[in-house]
Short mmCIF file of the C-alpha atoms (twelve columns), coordinates in Angstrom:
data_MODEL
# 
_entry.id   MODEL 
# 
loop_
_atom_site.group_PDB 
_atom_site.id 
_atom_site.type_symbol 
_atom_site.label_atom_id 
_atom_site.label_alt_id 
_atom_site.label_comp_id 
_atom_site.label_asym_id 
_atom_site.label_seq_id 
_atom_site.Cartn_x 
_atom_site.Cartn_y 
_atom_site.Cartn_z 
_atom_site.pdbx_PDB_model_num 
ATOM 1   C CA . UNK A 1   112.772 -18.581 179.636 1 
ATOM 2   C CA . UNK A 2   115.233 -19.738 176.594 1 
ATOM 3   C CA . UNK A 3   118.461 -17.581 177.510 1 
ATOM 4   C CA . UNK A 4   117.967 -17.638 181.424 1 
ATOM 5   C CA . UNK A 5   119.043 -19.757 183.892 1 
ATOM 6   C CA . UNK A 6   117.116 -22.842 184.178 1 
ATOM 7   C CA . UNK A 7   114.600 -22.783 186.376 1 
ATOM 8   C CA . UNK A 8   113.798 -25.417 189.278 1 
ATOM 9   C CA . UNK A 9   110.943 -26.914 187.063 1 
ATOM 10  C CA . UNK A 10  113.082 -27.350 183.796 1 
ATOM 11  C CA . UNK A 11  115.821 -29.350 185.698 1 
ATOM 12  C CA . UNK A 12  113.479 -31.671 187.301 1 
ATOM 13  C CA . UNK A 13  111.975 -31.990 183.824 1 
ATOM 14  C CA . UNK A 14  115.799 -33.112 182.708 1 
ATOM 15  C CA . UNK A 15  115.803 -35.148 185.556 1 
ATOM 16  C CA . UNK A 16  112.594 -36.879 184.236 1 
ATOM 17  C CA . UNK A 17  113.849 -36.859 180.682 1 
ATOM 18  C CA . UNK A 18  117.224 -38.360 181.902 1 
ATOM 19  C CA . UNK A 19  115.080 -41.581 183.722 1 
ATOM 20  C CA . UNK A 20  113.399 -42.042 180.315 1 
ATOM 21  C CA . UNK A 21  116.708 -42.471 178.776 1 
ATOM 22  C CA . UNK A 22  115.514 -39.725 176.353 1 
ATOM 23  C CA . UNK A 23  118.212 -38.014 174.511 1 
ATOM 24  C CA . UNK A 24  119.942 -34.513 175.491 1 
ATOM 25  C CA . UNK A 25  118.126 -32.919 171.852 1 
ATOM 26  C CA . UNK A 26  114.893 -34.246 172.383 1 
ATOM 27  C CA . UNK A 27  115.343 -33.270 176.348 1 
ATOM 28  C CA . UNK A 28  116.503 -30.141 175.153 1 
ATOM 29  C CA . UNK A 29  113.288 -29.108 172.837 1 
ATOM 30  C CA . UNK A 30  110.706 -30.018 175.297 1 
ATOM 31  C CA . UNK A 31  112.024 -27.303 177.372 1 
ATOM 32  C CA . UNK A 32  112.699 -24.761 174.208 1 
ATOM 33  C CA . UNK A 33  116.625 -24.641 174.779 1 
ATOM 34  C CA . UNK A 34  119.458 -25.434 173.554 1 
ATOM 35  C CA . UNK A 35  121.487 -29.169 173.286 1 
ATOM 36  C CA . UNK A 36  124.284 -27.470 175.117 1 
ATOM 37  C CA . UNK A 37  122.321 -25.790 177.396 1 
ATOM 38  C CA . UNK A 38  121.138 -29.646 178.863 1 
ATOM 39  C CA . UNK A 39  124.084 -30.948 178.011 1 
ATOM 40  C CA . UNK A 40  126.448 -28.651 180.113 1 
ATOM 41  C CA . UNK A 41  123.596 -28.628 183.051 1 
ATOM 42  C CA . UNK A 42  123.640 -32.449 183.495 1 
ATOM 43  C CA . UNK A 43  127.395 -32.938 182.837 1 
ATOM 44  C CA . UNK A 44  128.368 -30.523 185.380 1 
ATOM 45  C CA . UNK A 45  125.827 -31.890 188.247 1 
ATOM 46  C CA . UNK A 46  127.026 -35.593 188.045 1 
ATOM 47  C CA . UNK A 47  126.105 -36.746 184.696 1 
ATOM 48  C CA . UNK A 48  123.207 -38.724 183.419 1 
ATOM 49  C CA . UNK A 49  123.466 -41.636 186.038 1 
ATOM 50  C CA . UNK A 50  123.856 -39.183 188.913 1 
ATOM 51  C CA . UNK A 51  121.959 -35.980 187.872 1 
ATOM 52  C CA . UNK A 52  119.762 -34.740 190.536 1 
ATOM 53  C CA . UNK A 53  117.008 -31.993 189.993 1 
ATOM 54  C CA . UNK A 54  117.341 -30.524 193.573 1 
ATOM 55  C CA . UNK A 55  120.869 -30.868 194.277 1 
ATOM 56  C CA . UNK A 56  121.612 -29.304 190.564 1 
ATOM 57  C CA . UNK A 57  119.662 -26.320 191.403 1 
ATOM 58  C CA . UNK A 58  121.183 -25.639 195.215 1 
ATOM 59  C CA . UNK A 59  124.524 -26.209 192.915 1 
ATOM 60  C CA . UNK A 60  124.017 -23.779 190.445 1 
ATOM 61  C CA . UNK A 61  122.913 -21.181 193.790 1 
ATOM 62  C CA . UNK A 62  126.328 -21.879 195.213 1 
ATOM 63  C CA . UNK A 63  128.570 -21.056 192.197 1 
ATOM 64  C CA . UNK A 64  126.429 -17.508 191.307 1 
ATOM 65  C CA . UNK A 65  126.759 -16.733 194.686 1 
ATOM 66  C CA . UNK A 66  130.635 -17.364 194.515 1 
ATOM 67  C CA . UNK A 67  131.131 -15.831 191.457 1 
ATOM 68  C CA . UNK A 68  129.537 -12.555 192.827 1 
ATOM 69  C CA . UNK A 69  131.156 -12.569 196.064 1 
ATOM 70  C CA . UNK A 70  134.917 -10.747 195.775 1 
ATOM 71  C CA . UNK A 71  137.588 -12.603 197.375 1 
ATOM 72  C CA . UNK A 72  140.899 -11.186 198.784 1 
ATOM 73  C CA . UNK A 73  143.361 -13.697 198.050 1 
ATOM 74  C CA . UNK A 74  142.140 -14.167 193.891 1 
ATOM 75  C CA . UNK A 75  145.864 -14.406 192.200 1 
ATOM 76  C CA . UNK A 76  144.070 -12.487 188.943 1 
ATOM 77  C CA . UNK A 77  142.364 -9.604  189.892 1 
ATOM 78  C CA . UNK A 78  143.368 -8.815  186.220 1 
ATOM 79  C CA . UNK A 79  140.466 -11.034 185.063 1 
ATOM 80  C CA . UNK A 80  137.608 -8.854  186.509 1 
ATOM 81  C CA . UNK A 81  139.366 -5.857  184.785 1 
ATOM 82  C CA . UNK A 82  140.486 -7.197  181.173 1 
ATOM 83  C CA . UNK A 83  137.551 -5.540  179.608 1 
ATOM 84  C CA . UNK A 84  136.126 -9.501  179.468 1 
ATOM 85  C CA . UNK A 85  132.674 -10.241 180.854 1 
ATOM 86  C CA . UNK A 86  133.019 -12.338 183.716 1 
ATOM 87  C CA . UNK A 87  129.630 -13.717 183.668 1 
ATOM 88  C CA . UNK A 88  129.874 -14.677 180.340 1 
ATOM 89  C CA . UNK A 89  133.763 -16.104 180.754 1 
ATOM 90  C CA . UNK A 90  132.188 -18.678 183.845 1 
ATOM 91  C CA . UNK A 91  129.486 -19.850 180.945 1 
ATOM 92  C CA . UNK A 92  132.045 -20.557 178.880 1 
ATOM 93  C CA . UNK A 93  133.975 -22.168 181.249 1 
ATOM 94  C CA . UNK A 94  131.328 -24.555 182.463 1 
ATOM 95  C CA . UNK A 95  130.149 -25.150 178.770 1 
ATOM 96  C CA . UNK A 96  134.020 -26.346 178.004 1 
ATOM 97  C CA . UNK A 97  134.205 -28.509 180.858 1 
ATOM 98  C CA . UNK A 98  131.118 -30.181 179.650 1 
ATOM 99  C CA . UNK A 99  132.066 -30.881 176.320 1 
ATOM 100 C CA . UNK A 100 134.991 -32.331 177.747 1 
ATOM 101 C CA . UNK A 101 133.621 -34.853 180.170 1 
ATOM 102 C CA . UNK A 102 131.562 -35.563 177.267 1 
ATOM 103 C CA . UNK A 103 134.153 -36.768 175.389 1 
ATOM 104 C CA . UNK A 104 135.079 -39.072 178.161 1 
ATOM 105 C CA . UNK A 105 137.239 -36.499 180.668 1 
ATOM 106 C CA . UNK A 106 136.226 -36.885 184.431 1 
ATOM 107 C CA . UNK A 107 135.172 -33.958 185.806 1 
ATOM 108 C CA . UNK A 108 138.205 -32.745 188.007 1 
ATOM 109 C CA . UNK A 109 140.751 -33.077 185.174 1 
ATOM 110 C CA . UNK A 110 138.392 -31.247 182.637 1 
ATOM 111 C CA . UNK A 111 137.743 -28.540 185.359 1 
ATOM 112 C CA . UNK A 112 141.879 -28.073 185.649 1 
ATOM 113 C CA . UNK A 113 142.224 -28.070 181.835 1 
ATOM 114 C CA . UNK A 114 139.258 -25.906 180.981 1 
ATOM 115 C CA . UNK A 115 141.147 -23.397 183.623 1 
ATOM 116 C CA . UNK A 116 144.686 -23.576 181.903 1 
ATOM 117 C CA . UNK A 117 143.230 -23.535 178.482 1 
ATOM 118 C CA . UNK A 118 141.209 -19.460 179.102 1 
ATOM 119 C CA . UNK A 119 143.941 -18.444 181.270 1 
ATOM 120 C CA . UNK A 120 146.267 -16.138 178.779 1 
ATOM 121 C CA . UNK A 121 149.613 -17.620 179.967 1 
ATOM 122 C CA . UNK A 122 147.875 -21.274 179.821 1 
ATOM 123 C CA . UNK A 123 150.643 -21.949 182.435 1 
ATOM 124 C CA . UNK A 124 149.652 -22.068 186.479 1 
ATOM 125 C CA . UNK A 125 151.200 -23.097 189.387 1 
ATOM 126 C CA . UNK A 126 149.268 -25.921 191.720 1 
ATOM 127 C CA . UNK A 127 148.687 -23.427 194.349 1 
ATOM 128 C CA . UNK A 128 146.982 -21.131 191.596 1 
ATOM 129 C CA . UNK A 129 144.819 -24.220 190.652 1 
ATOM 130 C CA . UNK A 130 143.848 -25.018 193.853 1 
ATOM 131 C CA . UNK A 131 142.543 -21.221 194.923 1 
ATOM 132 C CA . UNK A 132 140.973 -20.656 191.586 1 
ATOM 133 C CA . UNK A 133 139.101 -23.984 191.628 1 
ATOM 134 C CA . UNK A 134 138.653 -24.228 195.276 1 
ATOM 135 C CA . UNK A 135 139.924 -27.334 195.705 1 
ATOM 136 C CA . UNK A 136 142.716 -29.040 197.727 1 
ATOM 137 C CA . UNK A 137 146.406 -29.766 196.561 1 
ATOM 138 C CA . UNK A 138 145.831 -32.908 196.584 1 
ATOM 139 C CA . UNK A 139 142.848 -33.054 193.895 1 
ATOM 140 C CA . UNK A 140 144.944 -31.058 191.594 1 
ATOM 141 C CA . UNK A 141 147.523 -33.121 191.988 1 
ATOM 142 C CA . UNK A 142 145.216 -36.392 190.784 1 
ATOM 143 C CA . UNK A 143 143.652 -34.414 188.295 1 
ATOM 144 C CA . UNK A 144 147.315 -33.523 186.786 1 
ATOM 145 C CA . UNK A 145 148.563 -36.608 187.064 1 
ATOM 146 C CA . UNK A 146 145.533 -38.046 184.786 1 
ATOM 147 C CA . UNK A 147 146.437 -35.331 182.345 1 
ATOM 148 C CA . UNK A 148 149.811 -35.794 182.220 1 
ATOM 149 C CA . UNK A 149 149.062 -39.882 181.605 1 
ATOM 150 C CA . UNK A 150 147.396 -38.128 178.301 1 
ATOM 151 C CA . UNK A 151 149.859 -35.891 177.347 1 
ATOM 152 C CA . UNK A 152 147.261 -33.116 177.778 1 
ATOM 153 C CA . UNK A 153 149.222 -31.191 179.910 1 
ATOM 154 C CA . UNK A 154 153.499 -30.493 180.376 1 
ATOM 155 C CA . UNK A 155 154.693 -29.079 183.793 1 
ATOM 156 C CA . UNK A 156 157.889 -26.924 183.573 1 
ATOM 157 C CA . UNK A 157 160.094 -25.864 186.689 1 
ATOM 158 C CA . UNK A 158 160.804 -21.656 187.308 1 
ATOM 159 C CA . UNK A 159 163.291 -20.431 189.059 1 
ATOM 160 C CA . UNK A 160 162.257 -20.646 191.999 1 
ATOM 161 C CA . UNK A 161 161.908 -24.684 191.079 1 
ATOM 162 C CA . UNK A 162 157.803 -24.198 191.421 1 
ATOM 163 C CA . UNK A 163 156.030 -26.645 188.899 1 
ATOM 164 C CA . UNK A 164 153.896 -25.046 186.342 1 
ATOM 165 C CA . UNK A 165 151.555 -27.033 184.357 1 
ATOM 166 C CA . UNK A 166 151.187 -26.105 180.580 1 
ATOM 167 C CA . UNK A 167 148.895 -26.001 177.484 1 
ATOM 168 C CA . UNK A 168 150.792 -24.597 174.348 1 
ATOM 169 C CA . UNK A 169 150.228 -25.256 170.994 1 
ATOM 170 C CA . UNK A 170 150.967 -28.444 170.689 1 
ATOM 171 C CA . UNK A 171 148.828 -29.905 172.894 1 
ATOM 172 C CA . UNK A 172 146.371 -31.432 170.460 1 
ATOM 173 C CA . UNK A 173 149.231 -32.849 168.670 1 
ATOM 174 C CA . UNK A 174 150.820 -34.992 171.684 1 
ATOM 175 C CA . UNK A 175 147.838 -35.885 172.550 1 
ATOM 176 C CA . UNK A 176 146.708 -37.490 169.128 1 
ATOM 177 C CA . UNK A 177 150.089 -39.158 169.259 1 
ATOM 178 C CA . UNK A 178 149.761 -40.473 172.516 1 
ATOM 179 C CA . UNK A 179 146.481 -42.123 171.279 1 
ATOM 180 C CA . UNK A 180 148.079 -43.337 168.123 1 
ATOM 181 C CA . UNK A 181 150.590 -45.290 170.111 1 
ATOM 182 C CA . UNK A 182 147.837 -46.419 172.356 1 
ATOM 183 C CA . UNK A 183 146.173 -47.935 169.177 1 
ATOM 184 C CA . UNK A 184 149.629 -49.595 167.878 1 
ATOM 185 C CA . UNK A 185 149.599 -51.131 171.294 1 
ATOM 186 C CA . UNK A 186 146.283 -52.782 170.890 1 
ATOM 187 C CA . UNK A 187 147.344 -54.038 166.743 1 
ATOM 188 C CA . UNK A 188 150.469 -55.868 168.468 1 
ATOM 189 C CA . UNK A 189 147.865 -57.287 171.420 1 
ATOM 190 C CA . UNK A 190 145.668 -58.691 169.032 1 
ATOM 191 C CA . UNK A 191 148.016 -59.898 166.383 1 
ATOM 192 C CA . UNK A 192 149.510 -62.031 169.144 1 
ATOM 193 C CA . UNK A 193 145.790 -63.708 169.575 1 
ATOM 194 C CA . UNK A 194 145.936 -64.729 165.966 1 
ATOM 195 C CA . UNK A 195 148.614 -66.992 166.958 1 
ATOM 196 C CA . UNK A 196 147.665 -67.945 170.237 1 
ATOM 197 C CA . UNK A 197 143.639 -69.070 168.943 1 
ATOM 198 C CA . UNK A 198 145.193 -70.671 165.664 1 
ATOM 199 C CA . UNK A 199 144.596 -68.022 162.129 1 
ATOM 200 C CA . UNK A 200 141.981 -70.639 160.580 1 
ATOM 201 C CA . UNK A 201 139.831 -69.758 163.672 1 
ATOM 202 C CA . UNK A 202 136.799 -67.246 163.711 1 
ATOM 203 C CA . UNK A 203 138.255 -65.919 166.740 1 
ATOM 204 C CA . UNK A 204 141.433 -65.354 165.501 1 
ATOM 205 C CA . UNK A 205 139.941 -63.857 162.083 1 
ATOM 206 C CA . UNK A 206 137.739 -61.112 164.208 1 
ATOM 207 C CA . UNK A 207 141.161 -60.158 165.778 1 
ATOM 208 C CA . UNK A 208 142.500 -59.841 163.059 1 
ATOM 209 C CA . UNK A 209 140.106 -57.717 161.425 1 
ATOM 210 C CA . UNK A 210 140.907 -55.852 164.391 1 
ATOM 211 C CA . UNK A 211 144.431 -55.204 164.519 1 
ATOM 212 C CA . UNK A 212 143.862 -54.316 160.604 1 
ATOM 213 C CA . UNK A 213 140.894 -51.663 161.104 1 
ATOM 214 C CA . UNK A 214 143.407 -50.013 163.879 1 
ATOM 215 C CA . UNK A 215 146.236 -50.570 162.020 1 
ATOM 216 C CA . UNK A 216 145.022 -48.299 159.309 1 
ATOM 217 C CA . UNK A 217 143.432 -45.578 161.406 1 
ATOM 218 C CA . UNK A 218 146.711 -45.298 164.102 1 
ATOM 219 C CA . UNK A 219 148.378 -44.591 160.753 1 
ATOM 220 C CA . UNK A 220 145.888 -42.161 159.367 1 
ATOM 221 C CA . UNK A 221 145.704 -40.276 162.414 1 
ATOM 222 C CA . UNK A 222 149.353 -39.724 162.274 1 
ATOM 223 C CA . UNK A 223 149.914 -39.035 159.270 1 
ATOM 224 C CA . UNK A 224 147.041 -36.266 159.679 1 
ATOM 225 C CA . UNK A 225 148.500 -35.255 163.082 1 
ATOM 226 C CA . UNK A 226 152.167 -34.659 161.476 1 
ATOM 227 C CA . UNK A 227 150.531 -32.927 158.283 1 
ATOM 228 C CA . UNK A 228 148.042 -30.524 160.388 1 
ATOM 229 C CA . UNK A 229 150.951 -29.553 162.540 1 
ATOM 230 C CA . UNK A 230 153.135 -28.533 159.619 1 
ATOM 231 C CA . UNK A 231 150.711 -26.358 158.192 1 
ATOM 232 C CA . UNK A 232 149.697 -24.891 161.354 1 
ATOM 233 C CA . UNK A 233 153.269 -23.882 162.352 1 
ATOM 234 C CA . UNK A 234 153.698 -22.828 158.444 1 
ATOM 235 C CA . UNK A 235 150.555 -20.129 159.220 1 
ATOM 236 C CA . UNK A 236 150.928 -19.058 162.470 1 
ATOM 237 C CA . UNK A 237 151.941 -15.281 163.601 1 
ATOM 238 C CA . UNK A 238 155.290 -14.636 161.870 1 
ATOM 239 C CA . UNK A 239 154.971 -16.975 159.047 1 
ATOM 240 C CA . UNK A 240 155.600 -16.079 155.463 1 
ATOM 241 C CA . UNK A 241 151.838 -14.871 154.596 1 
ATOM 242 C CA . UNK A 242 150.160 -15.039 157.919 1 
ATOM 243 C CA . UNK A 243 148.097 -12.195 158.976 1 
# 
């Protein structure tokens, strides 16, 4: 039923779609649902190599039991009580971490960033990681380290020298520059294969078609990233004319 959860049948029909090598849209309207809908339901059970009908479904059993079972030690109590729906905040939640393995995150890193990104503070401690994703402190500390090698997250030190790991506004900023760097890295690469292979060479030519394609979008992006970033700081809360 479009809106429900999917049923037993519809992920096996995923499952079948997924072995076909069919598309998530076409998947998608065989069943009457949404892209995202598939989407989210194959990212978060392994992706398209690794999606499983069965195992999906016992999967998605597990987590709605979880999330309806109380727990003593949860750190935010507050979230149950906010006035949010809490059904609707773990959709979310599992729709974000989709789109973000989609874009090429692995799953453990998206799950930690999806989790820092809806809490208010976007700032938690390890140990808050671990209990809310139920995972050890180990994983979080992979997970973190990956992001970190990103600049998708920052970890700052309390008082009490306890690491917390951030999201702020400038996330999406550091992280654009990071990747703009990353590209300048790969210009200088392959302009020193122009002179290794010889510049009359067709080798050497594709390379350097390369290093000039790059060239031009590492300097795009930041010049967009520096110009965005001005004019969101210019209208955020406080600014002459915001509100």
């Amino acid at each position: 039923m479009p809106g429900g959860r999917l049923t037993q049948e519809e992920r096996r029909r995923i499952a079948l779609g997924l072995a076909e090598s069919l598309p998530y849209a076409e998947i998608a309207r065989g069943l009457g649902r949404p892209t995202s809908t598939v989407t989210r339901e194959v990212m978060r059970n392994g992706g398209p190599t690794a999606y499983r009908a069965d195992l999906a479904h016992r999967a998605t059993e597990r987590r709605a039991h979880r999330r309806g079972r109380p727990t003593a030690q949860d750190p935010e109590p507050a979230s149950r009580t906010d006035g949010r729906d809490g059904g609707a905040v773990a959709e979310y939640e599992e729709t974000f971490i989709a789109v973000l393995m989609a874009s090429g995150l692995p799953r453990m890193p998206a799950k930690v960033l999806t989790c820092l990104f809806v809490t208010d503070a976007g700032s938690l401690t390890a140990a808050r990681l671990a209990r809310r994703l139920e995972v050890s402190p180990a994983t979080i500390s992979k997970a973190i380290a990956f992001l970190e090698s990103q600049s998708l997250v920052r970890r700052e030190r309390d008082e009490r020298r306890r690491d917390h790991y951030v999201v702020d506004n400038d996330l999406f900023y550091q992280s654009t520059i990071a990747s703009a760097r990353a590209n300048d890295r790969l210009v200088e690469t392959a302009r020193r294969g122009v002179a290794v292979l010889g510049p009359d060479t067709p080798a050497a030519n594709r390379l350097e078609n390369a290093a000039r394609f790059l060239d031009f979008i590492s300097e795009s992006i930041t010049r967009a990233a520096e110009q965005a970033r001005e004019v969101l700081h210019a209208s955020g809360p406080g600014a002459p004319g915001a509100g």
